[in-house]
Amino acid sequence: MTAKPMTAAGASRASVLFPAVAAFAIGFGLIFMSGLVQAETLHDAAHDVRHATGFPCH
Amino acid sequence: MFSRILTSGLIAGAATGLIAALLQLWFVQPVLLHAELYESGQLAHFGAEVVSAHQDLGPFEWTRNMLSVLFTMLVYAGYGLMLVALMAVSEAQGHAVTARQGLLWGLAGYLTMQLAPAFGLAPEVPGVAAADVQIRALWWLGTALATGLALWLIAFGKGWAAWGVAIVLLLAPHVIGAPQPDSYAGPVPPELSAEFAGRALGAGAMAWAILGLLAGWFWQRESQRAPVPQAA
């Protein structure tokens, strides 16, 4: 852990926000697609996982 | 920063997904296959004949199970990305994350994504009666969002106002109540349904503990390789 001036801490707070939101959105997209989208092919392929992971399935 | 979050989240998530898939195939899948014998009508609960609780569940289905492995890895990769993204935000606010803290993060993730939704909508074995799937999905998402926000406020919020809001957020989805079926028509024996719910929640708890540990560990390791300024 390196010592940084106060301004750097403030900058890091702002610079973390966009990448964090982007990664969070990708993660949510993966879960939404695997767990919740009702398209038939996707539902059938992910069927067992949806049940076992506790997503509402059909 | 983005690549650090992506690397830590995806590796931790995919590795956890593989373990979770094995747990699922070993402990959960047999109950699911057993229930499907009732769902499809091959077996009838309280029918004319007494049905043995020990059934031949057929051979290992490679395509079906490999799809399950793939999708479990995708789901946990998604969880991993969300978890590490939030770890990054908390670290920028001055809360360092290690593997040990990761365990707590994993527990919070489990409460958010599995236990709180299951409090209203228990993991469903195939064939159970349930309300409309869209409405359940909406309640499920709302519950996860409210619970996650509440746990963040409890962990990082300051003062009674934050904790008060957290308590309201935790309780609200369950006071409103999950969508329930109008009548019970599930053909699956309650013993199997209960076993399924217990197994699904138990396997989920193990997987989330592992996800939290791994996410914390990878995140800390990535941080050491490319140190970021900490909040003073």
XYZ file of C-alpha atoms in Angstrom:
290
model
C 0.000 0.000 0.000
C 1.642 3.239 -1.094
C 1.154 6.606 0.512
C -0.741 8.968 -1.772
C -1.865 12.549 -1.350
C -5.506 13.241 -0.490
C -6.355 14.313 -4.040
C -5.434 10.886 -5.380
C -7.926 9.275 -3.029
C -10.645 11.549 -4.323
C -9.685 10.765 -7.904
C -9.731 7.026 -7.227
C -13.234 7.272 -5.877
C -14.410 8.791 -9.137
C -12.275 6.538 -11.341
C -13.626 3.372 -9.739
C -17.244 4.255 -10.351
C -17.480 3.788 -14.102
C -15.585 0.469 -14.295
C -17.513 -0.835 -11.284
C -20.877 0.089 -12.784
C -19.863 -1.446 -16.136
C -18.705 -4.725 -14.542
C -21.808 -4.827 -12.350
C -23.997 -4.383 -15.433
C -22.230 -7.194 -17.305
C -22.631 -9.443 -14.265
C -26.296 -8.613 -14.000
C -26.715 -9.281 -17.723
C -25.197 -12.751 -17.322
C -27.528 -13.576 -14.440
C -30.576 -12.149 -16.185
C -29.836 -14.170 -19.322
C -29.031 -17.403 -17.495
C -31.686 -17.133 -14.836
C -34.655 -15.080 -15.887
C -35.139 -14.702 -19.664
C -38.063 -16.927 -20.675
C -37.022 -17.564 -24.325
C -37.637 -21.262 -24.874
C -34.185 -22.406 -25.970
C -32.516 -20.511 -23.146
C -35.067 -21.784 -20.652
C -34.573 -25.404 -21.689
C -30.780 -25.205 -21.658
C -30.624 -23.524 -18.254
C -33.633 -25.389 -16.796
C -31.890 -27.485 -14.136
C -29.637 -24.618 -13.064
C -32.599 -22.271 -12.671
C -34.351 -24.729 -10.390
C -31.219 -25.559 -8.414
C -30.252 -21.899 -7.983
C -33.715 -20.844 -6.855
C -34.720 -18.681 -9.817
C -38.430 -18.609 -10.678
C -38.506 -21.065 -13.581
C -41.847 -21.753 -15.192
C -9.371 -0.797 -12.952
C -11.944 -2.326 -15.272
C -9.668 -5.218 -16.245
C -8.831 -5.890 -12.578
C -12.512 -6.154 -11.706
C -13.183 -8.272 -14.779
C -10.269 -10.649 -14.132
C -10.972 -11.147 -10.418
C -14.724 -11.458 -10.863
C -14.665 -13.798 -13.825
C -11.962 -16.143 -12.494
C -13.497 -16.345 -9.017
C -16.964 -16.749 -10.534
C -16.070 -19.387 -13.095
C -14.066 -21.434 -10.573
C -16.920 -21.241 -8.069
C -19.383 -22.105 -10.831
C -17.502 -25.299 -11.553
C -17.611 -26.320 -7.872
C -21.262 -25.268 -7.594
C -22.089 -27.340 -10.674
C -20.485 -30.427 -9.125
C -22.408 -29.822 -5.890
C -25.572 -29.466 -7.911
C -25.036 -32.578 -9.999
C -24.134 -34.644 -6.942
C -26.673 -33.431 -4.373
C -29.485 -31.548 -6.133
C -29.901 -33.180 -9.538
C -31.001 -36.625 -8.225
C -33.867 -34.981 -6.306
C -34.804 -32.981 -9.421
C -34.795 -36.079 -11.646
C -36.822 -37.970 -9.068
C -39.403 -35.153 -8.979
C -39.601 -35.140 -12.775
C -40.873 -38.735 -12.658
C -43.915 -37.345 -10.829
C -44.118 -34.205 -12.981
C -44.235 -36.305 -16.155
C -46.821 -38.664 -14.699
C -44.573 -41.744 -14.706
C -45.154 -41.945 -10.977
C -48.263 -40.849 -9.107
C -48.239 -39.664 -5.516
C -51.182 -41.157 -3.574
C -52.164 -43.133 -6.666
C -53.546 -46.655 -6.598
C -50.180 -48.169 -5.739
C -47.637 -47.476 -3.038
C -44.607 -45.916 -4.749
C -41.089 -46.766 -3.575
C -38.974 -43.787 -2.499
C -36.040 -45.365 -4.324
C -36.243 -44.979 -8.074
C -33.925 -45.671 -10.969
C -33.060 -42.191 -12.236
C -31.558 -43.340 -15.511
C -28.042 -42.944 -16.915
C -25.914 -39.799 -16.718
C -27.168 -37.368 -19.379
C -24.070 -35.716 -20.779
C -25.605 -32.969 -22.927
C -28.105 -31.928 -20.295
C -25.551 -31.950 -17.477
C -22.803 -30.214 -19.430
C -25.298 -27.442 -20.241
C -25.942 -27.218 -16.508
C -22.202 -26.916 -15.829
C -21.934 -24.170 -18.464
C -24.891 -22.192 -17.139
C -23.847 -22.584 -13.504
C -20.461 -21.133 -14.474
C -22.207 -18.256 -16.295
C -24.462 -17.530 -13.320
C -21.565 -17.521 -10.848
C -19.395 -15.485 -13.238
C -22.222 -12.944 -13.128
C -22.365 -13.074 -9.335
C -18.566 -12.784 -9.224
C -18.518 -9.666 -11.411
C -21.210 -7.976 -9.334
C -19.478 -8.910 -6.080
C -16.031 -7.665 -7.143
C -17.513 -4.476 -8.633
C -19.008 -3.694 -5.218
C -15.748 -4.671 -3.480
C -13.943 -2.146 -5.683
C -16.384 0.600 -4.712
C -16.064 -0.200 -1.008
C -12.286 -0.261 -1.277
C -12.276 3.170 -2.907
C -14.169 4.311 0.178
C -11.360 3.042 2.396
C -12.516 -0.474 3.315
C -9.804 -2.954 2.335
C -11.012 -6.337 1.106
C -9.173 -9.567 1.905
C -10.129 -13.211 1.505
C -11.401 -13.242 5.102
C -13.617 -10.255 4.475
C -14.569 -11.900 1.220
C -16.245 -14.631 3.256
C -18.560 -12.005 4.759
C -19.192 -10.597 1.285
C -20.098 -14.084 0.138
C -22.505 -14.499 3.037
C -24.119 -11.163 2.184
C -24.383 -12.238 -1.459
C -26.037 -15.471 -0.409
C -28.570 -13.624 1.746
C -29.248 -11.238 -1.135
C -29.526 -13.578 -4.085
C -30.757 -16.800 -2.507
C -31.963 -16.783 1.074
C -34.088 -13.611 0.992
C -35.857 -14.536 -2.280
C -36.273 -18.116 -0.975
C -37.981 -16.783 2.171
C -40.907 -15.933 -0.117
C -40.324 -18.255 -3.067
C -38.618 -21.446 -1.906
C -36.475 -23.128 -4.597
C -39.061 -24.905 -6.743
C -38.799 -28.540 -7.590
C -40.147 -29.194 -11.118
C -43.908 -29.673 -11.126
C -44.934 -27.502 -8.181
C -47.855 -25.106 -8.456
C -46.744 -21.469 -8.649
C -48.000 -18.015 -9.572
C -47.280 -16.420 -12.972
C -43.558 -16.576 -13.736
C -43.228 -12.898 -14.788
C -44.720 -11.661 -11.528
C -42.504 -14.018 -9.525
C -39.424 -12.853 -11.454
C -40.341 -9.241 -10.675
C -40.773 -9.973 -6.955
C -37.556 -11.989 -6.981
C -35.557 -9.128 -8.540
C -37.112 -6.530 -6.253
C -36.325 -8.641 -3.188
C -32.709 -9.164 -4.240
C -32.290 -5.428 -4.917
C -33.879 -4.363 -1.620
C -31.907 -6.934 0.405
C -28.611 -6.045 -1.259
C -29.138 -2.330 -0.650
C -30.116 -3.020 2.951
C -26.985 -5.083 3.631
C -24.814 -2.366 2.067
C -26.441 0.219 4.365
C -25.918 -2.012 7.420
C -22.257 -2.613 6.532
C -21.267 0.855 5.338
C -24.058 3.222 6.362
C -23.606 5.487 9.356
C -26.208 6.257 11.951
C -29.710 5.169 12.818
C -31.302 6.656 9.715
C -29.307 4.326 7.434
C -30.014 1.311 9.640
C -33.690 2.204 9.838
C -33.940 2.345 6.049
C -32.083 -0.980 5.914
C -34.589 -2.677 8.217
C -37.493 -1.363 6.135
C -35.815 -2.581 2.923
C -35.161 -6.015 4.438
C -38.749 -6.463 5.606
C -40.709 -4.759 2.807
C -40.637 -7.577 0.198
C -41.875 -10.094 2.783
C -44.510 -7.786 4.224
C -45.778 -7.206 0.677
C -45.510 -10.961 0.192
C -44.313 -13.132 -2.668
C -46.789 -14.097 -5.407
C -48.334 -17.431 -4.451
C -50.447 -19.863 -6.504
C -54.259 -19.710 -6.277
C -54.450 -23.395 -5.492
C -52.065 -26.258 -4.813
C -51.849 -28.747 -7.620
C -48.278 -30.002 -7.509
C -47.989 -33.741 -8.215
C -44.612 -34.036 -6.454
C -44.524 -35.524 -2.918
C -43.843 -32.864 -0.255
C -40.894 -34.904 1.020
C -39.107 -34.438 -2.316
C -40.060 -30.788 -2.523
C -38.647 -30.101 0.943
C -35.503 -32.090 0.236
C -35.013 -30.126 -2.970
C -35.383 -26.745 -1.266
C -32.976 -27.759 1.499
C -30.423 -29.105 -0.940
C -30.642 -26.082 -3.267
C -30.219 -23.611 -0.403
C -27.416 -25.649 1.184
C -25.474 -26.016 -2.047
C -25.980 -22.293 -2.670
C -24.580 -21.424 0.766
C -21.454 -23.495 0.135
C -20.980 -21.982 -3.308
C -21.408 -18.401 -2.069
C -18.920 -18.945 0.763
C -16.409 -20.153 -1.819
C -17.252 -17.285 -4.198
C -16.729 -14.704 -1.465
C -13.399 -16.192 -0.396
C -12.101 -16.486 -3.959
C -13.361 -13.060 -5.026
C -11.710 -11.434 -1.993
C -8.506 -13.353 -2.554
C -8.240 -12.582 -6.291
C -9.197 -8.952 -5.731
C -6.536 -8.493 -3.051
C -3.950 -10.210 -5.253
C -4.817 -8.000 -8.213
C -4.644 -4.918 -5.964
C -1.146 -5.837 -4.831
C 0.007 -6.194 -8.416
C -1.341 -2.767 -9.352
C -1.686 -0.734 -6.159
C -4.450 1.836 -6.183
C -4.583 4.853 -3.918
C -6.610 4.243 -0.773
C -8.962 6.790 0.668
C -7.252 8.656 3.477
